[in-house]
CSV table of C-alpha atoms in Angstrom, one decimal:
chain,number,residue,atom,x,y,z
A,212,UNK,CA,0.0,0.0,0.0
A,213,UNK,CA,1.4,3.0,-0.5
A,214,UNK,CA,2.0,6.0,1.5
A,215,UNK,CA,0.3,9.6,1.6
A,216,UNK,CA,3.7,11.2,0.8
A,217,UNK,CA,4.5,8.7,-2.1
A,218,UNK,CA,0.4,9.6,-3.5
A,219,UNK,CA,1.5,13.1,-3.3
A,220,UNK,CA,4.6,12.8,-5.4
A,221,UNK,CA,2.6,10.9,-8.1
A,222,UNK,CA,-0.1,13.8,-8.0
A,223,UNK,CA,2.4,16.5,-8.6
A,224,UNK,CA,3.5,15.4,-11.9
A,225,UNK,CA,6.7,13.4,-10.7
A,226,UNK,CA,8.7,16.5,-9.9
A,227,UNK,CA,12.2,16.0,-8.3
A,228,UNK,CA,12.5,18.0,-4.9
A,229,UNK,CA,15.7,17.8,-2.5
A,230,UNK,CA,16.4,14.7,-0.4
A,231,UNK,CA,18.3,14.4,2.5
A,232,UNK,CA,19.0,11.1,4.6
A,233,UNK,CA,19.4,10.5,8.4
A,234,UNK,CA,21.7,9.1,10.4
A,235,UNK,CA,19.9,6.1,9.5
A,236,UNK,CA,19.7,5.9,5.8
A,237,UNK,CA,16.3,6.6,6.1
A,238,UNK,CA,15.3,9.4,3.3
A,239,UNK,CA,13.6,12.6,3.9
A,240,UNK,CA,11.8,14.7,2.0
A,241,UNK,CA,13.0,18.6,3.2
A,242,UNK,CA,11.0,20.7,0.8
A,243,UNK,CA,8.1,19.7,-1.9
A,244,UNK,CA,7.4,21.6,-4.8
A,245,UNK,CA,4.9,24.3,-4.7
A,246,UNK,CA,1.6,22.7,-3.7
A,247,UNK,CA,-1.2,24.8,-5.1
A,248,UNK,CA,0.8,25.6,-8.5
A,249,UNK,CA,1.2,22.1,-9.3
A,250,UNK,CA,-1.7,20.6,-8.6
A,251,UNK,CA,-4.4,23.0,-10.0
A,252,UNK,CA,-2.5,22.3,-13.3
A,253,UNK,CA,-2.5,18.7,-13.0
A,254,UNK,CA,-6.6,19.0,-12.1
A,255,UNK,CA,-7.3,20.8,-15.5
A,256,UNK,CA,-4.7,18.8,-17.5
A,257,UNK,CA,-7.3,15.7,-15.7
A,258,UNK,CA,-10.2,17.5,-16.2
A,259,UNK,CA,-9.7,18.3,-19.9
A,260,UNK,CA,-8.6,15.0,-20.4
A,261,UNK,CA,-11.5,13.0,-18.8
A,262,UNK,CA,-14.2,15.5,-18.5
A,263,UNK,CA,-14.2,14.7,-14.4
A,264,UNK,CA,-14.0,16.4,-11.3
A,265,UNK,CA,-10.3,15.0,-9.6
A,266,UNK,CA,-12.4,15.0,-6.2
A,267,UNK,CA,-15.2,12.8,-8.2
A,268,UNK,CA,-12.4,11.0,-9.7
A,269,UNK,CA,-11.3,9.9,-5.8
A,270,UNK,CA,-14.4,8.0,-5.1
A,271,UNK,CA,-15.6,11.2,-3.1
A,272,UNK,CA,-12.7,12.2,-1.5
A,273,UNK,CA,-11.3,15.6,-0.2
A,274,UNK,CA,-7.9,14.9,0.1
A,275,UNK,CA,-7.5,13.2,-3.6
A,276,UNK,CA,-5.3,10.6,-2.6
A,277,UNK,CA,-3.1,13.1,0.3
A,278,UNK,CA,-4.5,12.0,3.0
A,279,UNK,CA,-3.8,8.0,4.8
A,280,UNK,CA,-7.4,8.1,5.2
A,281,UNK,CA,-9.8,9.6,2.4
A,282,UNK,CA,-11.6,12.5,3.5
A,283,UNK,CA,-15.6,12.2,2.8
A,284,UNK,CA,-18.2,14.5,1.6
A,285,UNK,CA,-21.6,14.9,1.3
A,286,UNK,CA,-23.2,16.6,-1.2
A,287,UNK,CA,-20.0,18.6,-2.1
A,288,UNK,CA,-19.8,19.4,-5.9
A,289,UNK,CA,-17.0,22.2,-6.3
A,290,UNK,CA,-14.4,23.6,-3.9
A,291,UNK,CA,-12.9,27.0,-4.1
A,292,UNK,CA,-9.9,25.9,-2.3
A,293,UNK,CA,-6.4,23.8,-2.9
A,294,UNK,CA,-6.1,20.7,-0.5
A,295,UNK,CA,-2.5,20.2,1.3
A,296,UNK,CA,-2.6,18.0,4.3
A,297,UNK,CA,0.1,20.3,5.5
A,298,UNK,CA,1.1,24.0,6.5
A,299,UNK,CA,2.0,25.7,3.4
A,300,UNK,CA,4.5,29.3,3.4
A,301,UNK,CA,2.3,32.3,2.4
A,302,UNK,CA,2.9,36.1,1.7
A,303,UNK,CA,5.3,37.6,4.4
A,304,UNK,CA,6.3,34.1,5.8
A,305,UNK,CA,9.9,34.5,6.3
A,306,UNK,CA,10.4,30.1,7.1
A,307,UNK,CA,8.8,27.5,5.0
A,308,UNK,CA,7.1,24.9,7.1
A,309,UNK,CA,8.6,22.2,5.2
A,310,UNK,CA,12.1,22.6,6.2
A,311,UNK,CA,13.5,21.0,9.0
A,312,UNK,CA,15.1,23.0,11.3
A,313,UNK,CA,14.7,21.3,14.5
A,314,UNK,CA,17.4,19.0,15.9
A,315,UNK,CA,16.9,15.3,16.5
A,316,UNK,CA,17.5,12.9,18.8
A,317,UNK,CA,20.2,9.8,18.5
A,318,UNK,CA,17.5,7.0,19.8
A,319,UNK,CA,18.2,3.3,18.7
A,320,UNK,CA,15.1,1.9,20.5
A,321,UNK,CA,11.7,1.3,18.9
A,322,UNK,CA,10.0,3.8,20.9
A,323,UNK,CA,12.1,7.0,23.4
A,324,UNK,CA,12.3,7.0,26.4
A,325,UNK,CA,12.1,9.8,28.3
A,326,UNK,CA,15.4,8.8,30.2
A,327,UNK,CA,17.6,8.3,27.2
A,328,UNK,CA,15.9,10.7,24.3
A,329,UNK,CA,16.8,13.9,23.9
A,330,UNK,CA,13.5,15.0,22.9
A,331,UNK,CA,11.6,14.1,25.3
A,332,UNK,CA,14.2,15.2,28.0
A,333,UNK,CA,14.1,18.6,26.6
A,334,UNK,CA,10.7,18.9,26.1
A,335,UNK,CA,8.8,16.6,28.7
A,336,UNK,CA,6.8,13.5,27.7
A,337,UNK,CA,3.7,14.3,25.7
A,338,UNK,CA,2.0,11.4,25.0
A,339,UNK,CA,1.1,7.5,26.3
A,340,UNK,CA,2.4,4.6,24.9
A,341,UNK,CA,-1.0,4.4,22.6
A,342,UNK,CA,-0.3,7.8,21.4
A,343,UNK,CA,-2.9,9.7,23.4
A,344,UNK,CA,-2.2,13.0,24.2
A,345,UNK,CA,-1.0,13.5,28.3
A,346,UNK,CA,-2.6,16.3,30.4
A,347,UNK,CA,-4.6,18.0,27.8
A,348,UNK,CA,-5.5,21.4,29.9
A,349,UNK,CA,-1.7,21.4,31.1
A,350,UNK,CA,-2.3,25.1,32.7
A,351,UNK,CA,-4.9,26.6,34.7
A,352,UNK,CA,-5.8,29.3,32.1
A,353,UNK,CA,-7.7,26.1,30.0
A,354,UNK,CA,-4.6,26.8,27.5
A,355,UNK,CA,-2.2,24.2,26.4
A,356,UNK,CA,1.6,24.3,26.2
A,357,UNK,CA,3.1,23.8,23.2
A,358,UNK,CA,4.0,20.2,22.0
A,359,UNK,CA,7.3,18.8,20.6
A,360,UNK,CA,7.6,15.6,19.1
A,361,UNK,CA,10.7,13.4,17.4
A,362,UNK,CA,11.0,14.7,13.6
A,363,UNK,CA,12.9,13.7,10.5
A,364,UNK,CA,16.3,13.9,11.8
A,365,UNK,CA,15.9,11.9,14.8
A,366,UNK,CA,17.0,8.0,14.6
A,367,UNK,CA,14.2,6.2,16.3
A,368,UNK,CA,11.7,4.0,14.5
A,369,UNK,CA,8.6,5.6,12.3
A,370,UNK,CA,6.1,3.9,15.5
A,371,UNK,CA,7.9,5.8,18.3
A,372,UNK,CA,5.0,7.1,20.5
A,373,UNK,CA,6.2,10.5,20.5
A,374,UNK,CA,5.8,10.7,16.6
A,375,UNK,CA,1.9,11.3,16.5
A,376,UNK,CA,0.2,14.4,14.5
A,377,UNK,CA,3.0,13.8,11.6
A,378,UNK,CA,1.6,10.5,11.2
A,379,UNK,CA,-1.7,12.1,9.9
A,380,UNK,CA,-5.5,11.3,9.8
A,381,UNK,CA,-6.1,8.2,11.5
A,382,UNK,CA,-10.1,8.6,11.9
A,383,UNK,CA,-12.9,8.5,8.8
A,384,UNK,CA,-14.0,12.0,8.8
A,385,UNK,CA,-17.2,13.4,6.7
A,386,UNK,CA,-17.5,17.0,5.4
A,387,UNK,CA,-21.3,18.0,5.3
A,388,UNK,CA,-23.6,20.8,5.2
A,389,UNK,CA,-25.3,21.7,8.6
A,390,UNK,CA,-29.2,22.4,8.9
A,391,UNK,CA,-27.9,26.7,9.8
A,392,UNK,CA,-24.2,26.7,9.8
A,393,UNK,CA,-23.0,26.1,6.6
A,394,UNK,CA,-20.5,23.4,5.9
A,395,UNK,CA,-19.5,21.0,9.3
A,396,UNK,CA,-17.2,18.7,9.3
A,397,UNK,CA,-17.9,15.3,12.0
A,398,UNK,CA,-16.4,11.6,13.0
A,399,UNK,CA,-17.7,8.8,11.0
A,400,UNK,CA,-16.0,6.3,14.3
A,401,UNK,CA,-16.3,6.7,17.8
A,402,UNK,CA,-13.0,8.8,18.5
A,403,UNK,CA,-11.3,8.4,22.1
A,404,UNK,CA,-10.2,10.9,24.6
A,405,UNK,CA,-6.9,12.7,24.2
A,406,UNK,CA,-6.7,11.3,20.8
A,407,UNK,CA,-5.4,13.3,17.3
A,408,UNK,CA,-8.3,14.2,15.3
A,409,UNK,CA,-6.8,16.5,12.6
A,410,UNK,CA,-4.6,19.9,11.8
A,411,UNK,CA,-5.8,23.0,11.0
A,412,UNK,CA,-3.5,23.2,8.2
A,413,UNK,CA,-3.5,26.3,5.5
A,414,UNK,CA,-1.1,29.0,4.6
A,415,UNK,CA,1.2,30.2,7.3
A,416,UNK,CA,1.3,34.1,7.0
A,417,UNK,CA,2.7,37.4,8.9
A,418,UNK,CA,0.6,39.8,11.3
A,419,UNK,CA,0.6,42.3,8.4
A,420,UNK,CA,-1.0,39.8,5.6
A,421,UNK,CA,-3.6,38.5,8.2
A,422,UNK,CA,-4.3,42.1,8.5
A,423,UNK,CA,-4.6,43.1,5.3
A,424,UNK,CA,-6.8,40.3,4.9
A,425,UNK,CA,-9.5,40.9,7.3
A,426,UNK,CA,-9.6,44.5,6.9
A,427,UNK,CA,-10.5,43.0,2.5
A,428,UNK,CA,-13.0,40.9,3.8
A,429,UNK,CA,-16.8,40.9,3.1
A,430,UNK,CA,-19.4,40.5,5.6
A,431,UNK,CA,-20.9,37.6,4.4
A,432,UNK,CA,-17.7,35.9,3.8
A,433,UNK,CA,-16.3,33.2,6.3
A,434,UNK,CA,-12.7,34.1,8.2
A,435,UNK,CA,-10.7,31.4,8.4
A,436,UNK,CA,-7.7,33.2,10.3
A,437,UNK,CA,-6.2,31.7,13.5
A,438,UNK,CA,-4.2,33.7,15.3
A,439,UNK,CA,-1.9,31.5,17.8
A,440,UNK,CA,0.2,33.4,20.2
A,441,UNK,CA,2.8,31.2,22.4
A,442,UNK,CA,3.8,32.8,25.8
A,443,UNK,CA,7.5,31.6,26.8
A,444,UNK,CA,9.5,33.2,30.0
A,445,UNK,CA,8.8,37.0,30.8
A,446,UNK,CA,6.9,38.9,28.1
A,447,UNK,CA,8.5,36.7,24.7
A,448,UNK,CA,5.1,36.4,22.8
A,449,UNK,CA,5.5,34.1,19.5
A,450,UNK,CA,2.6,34.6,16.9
A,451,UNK,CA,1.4,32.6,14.5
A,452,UNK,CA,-1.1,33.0,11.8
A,453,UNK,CA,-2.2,30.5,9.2
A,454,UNK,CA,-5.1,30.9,6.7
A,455,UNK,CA,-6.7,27.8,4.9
A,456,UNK,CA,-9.0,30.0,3.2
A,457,UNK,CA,-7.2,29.2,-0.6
A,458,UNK,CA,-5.0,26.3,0.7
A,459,UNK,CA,-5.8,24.2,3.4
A,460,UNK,CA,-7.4,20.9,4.9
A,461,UNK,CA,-10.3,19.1,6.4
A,462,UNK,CA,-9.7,21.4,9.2
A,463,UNK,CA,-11.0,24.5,7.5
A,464,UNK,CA,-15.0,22.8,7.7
A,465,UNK,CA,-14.8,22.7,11.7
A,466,UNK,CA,-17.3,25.2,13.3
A,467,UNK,CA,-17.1,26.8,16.2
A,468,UNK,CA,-18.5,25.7,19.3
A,469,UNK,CA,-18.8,27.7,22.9
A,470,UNK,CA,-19.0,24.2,24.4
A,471,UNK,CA,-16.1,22.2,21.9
A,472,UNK,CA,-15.1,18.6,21.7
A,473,UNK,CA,-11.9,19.7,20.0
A,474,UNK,CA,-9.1,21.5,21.5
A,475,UNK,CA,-6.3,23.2,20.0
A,476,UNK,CA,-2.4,22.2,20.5
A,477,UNK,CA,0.3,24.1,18.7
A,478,UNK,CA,2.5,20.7,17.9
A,479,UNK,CA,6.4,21.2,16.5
A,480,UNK,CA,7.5,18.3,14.8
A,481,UNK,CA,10.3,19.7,12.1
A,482,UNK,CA,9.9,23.5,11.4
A,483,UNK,CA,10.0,26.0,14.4
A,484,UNK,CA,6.6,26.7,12.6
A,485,UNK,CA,3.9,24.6,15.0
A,486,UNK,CA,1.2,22.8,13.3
A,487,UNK,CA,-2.1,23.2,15.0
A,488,UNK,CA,-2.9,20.1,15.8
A,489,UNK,CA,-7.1,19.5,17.2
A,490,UNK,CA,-7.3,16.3,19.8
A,491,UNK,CA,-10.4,15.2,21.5
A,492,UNK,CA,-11.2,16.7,24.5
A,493,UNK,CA,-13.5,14.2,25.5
A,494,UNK,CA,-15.3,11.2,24.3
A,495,UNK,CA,-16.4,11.6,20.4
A,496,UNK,CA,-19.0,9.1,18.8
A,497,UNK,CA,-19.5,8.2,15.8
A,498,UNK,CA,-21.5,10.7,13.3
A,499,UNK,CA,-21.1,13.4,16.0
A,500,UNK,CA,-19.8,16.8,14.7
A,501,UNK,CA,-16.9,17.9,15.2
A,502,UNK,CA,-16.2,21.7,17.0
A,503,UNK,CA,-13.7,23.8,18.6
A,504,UNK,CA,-13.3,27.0,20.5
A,505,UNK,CA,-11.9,29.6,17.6
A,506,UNK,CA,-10.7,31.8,20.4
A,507,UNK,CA,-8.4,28.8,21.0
A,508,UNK,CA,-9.2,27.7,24.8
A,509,UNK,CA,-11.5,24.8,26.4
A,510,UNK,CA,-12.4,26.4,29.2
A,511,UNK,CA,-16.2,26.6,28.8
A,512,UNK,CA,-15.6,30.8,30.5
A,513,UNK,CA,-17.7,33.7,29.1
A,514,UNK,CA,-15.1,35.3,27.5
A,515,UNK,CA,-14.3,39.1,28.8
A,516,UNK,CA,-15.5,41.0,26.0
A,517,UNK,CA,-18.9,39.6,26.4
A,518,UNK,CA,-19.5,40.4,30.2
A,519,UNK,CA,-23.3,40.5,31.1
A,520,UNK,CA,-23.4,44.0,31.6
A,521,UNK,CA,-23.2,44.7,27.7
A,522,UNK,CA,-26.2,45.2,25.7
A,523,UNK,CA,-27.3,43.7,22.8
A,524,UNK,CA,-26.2,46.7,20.9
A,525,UNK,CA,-22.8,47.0,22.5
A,526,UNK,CA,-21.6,43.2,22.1
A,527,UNK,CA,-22.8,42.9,18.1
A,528,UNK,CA,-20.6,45.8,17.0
A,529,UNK,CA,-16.7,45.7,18.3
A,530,UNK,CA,-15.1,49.3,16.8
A,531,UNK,CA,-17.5,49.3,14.2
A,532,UNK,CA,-17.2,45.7,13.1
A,533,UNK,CA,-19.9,43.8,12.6
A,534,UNK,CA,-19.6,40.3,15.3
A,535,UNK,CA,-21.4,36.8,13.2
A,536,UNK,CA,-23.7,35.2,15.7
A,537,UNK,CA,-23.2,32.0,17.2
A,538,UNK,CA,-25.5,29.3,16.5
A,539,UNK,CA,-23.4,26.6,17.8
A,540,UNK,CA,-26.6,25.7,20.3
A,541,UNK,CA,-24.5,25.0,23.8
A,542,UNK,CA,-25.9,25.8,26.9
A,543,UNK,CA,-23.2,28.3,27.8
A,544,UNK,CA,-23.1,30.0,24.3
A,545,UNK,CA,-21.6,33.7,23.8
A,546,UNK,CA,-24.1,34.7,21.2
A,547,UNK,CA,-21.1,35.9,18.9
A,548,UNK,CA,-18.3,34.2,17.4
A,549,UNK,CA,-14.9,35.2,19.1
A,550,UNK,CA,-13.2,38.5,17.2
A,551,UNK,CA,-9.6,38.8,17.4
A,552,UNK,CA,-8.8,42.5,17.7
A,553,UNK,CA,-5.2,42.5,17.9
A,554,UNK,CA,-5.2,42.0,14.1
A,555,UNK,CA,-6.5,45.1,13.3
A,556,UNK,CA,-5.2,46.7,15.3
């Protein structure tokens, strides 16, 4: 069976890209060719050829072949945007995302051990022996810390336990349109708690193209922005922003909930850039859709800019933007979908 990096390859027309090799022998791929170019050509070259949809041509799935596990959809004819499993650089990134830029560790065993590895000794142990993800609310804000796993460089095996979101889907997921929400994405298998769901993977961008961004936006159209901000020591603040509004994955179709099943974990694996990896926050059945706080915590709190005291009035209209209303349904809903200021600011 082949692998999701070996389908890719094949779907971007066989071009070369650099190779490096471990300490191991084991190759790695440091930098793939250019991810939306390549691949809307190669869908009209198909398209013209066959007269068929490449997603059609997939038996129905999102991913088209990039994915370990296909991505379903129902009821989805056309999509406006470029699939990539992964983060992709964007306008005023100064580091690609593929690179690796992390070191690795010089384990010989099957799986680290936080005793020997140096990854794990650096960085703490993040996950069980099954992979499930250790102390999910790991402060007392409802935040998480960030999450470092073994990458491309280090010399333990490909089923290490601490090698988890880079691994990819692992669960049957279903895009589908909601009854008032637009398009949902939920869990076709009963997922377990602690467990990696999916990224929130799209273009990786700089403060001032996420602002430009928002400020060109039209009401009616959806903002896929996420703004993650890292605290580390005394005042060091690192931001990232990634956008899978033109590129991006299944991630993109999760809607936000005041009450989420998802939380958020900026994960490193080979790039200083995180990926944002979503793991279950609690028990997930089967066909249940799948949400998470866009204001990036699992805390279940009234956020501060909605204290009871504001009206109606006040709350719906931040510095004379216009707030989308919540319809996620939870008992302890916000009536308005978190804002991020700081952008525009």
């Amino acid at each position: 069976m082949e692998s999701a990096w070996l389908k890719r390859w094949k779907m971007r027309m066989q071009m070369k890209s650099p190779i490096a090799e471990n300490r191991r022998g084991r190759k790695l791929l440091m930098k793939p060719p250019e991810v939306g170019l390549l691949t809307s050509v190669a869908d009209s070259l198909f398209q013209a050829a066959t007269g068929m949809n490449v997603t059609d041509a997939h038996g129905g799935d999102l991913s088209r072949g990039l994915e370990e596990v296909p991505v379903l959809f129902e009821g989805l004819a056309f999509h406006t945007f470029q699939y990539s499993p992964d983060n992709v650089q964007g306008p005023g990134s100064t580091v690609d995302p593929s690179e690796v830029t992390l070191p690795g560790c010089s384990c010989l065993s099957h799986s680290c051990c936080i005793d020997s590895c140096s990854c794990l000794h650096t960085h703490g142990q993040t996950y069980d022996s099954t992979g499930m993800l250790l102390n999910l609310n790991r402060t007392d804000s409802g935040f998480c810390s960030p999450v470092f796993e073994c990458n491309a460089l280090c010399t333990c095996s490909d089923d290490c336990s601490n090698r988890v979101v880079q691994r990819g889907l692992r669960f049957r997921l279903q895009v589908y349109k909601t009854r008032d929400r637009g398009w949902g994405a939920r869990t076709l298998e009963k997922i377990s708690h602690g467990a990696f769901v999916c990224e929130y993977a799209g273009e990786v961008i700089s403060f001032e193209e996420a602002r430009r961004r928002q400020l060109a936006q039209r009401s009616e159209e959806n903002n896929y922005i996420i703004a993650v901000r890292e605290h580390a020591g005394t005042g060091s603040v690192t931001e990232t922003f990634v956008d899978p509004a033109q590129v991006g994955n299944v991630g993109r179709f999760l809607n936000h909930s005041c009450m989420p099943n998802l939380v958020m974990v900026p994960v490193r694996v080979h790039s200083v850039i995180p990926r944002l990896a979503l793991f279950a926050g609690r028990d997930i059945e089967a066909q249940e859709e799948l949400t998470f706080d866009y204001s990036g915590g699992y805390s279940n709190q009234r956020p501060a800019e909605l204290l009871p005291m504001q009206s109606d009035a006040q709350a719906r209209r931040t510095d004379g933007l216009q707030k989308k209303v919540c319809r996620c349904g939870s008992n302890n809903c916000t009536q308005f979908l978190p804002l991020d200021l700081s952008i525009l600011s």
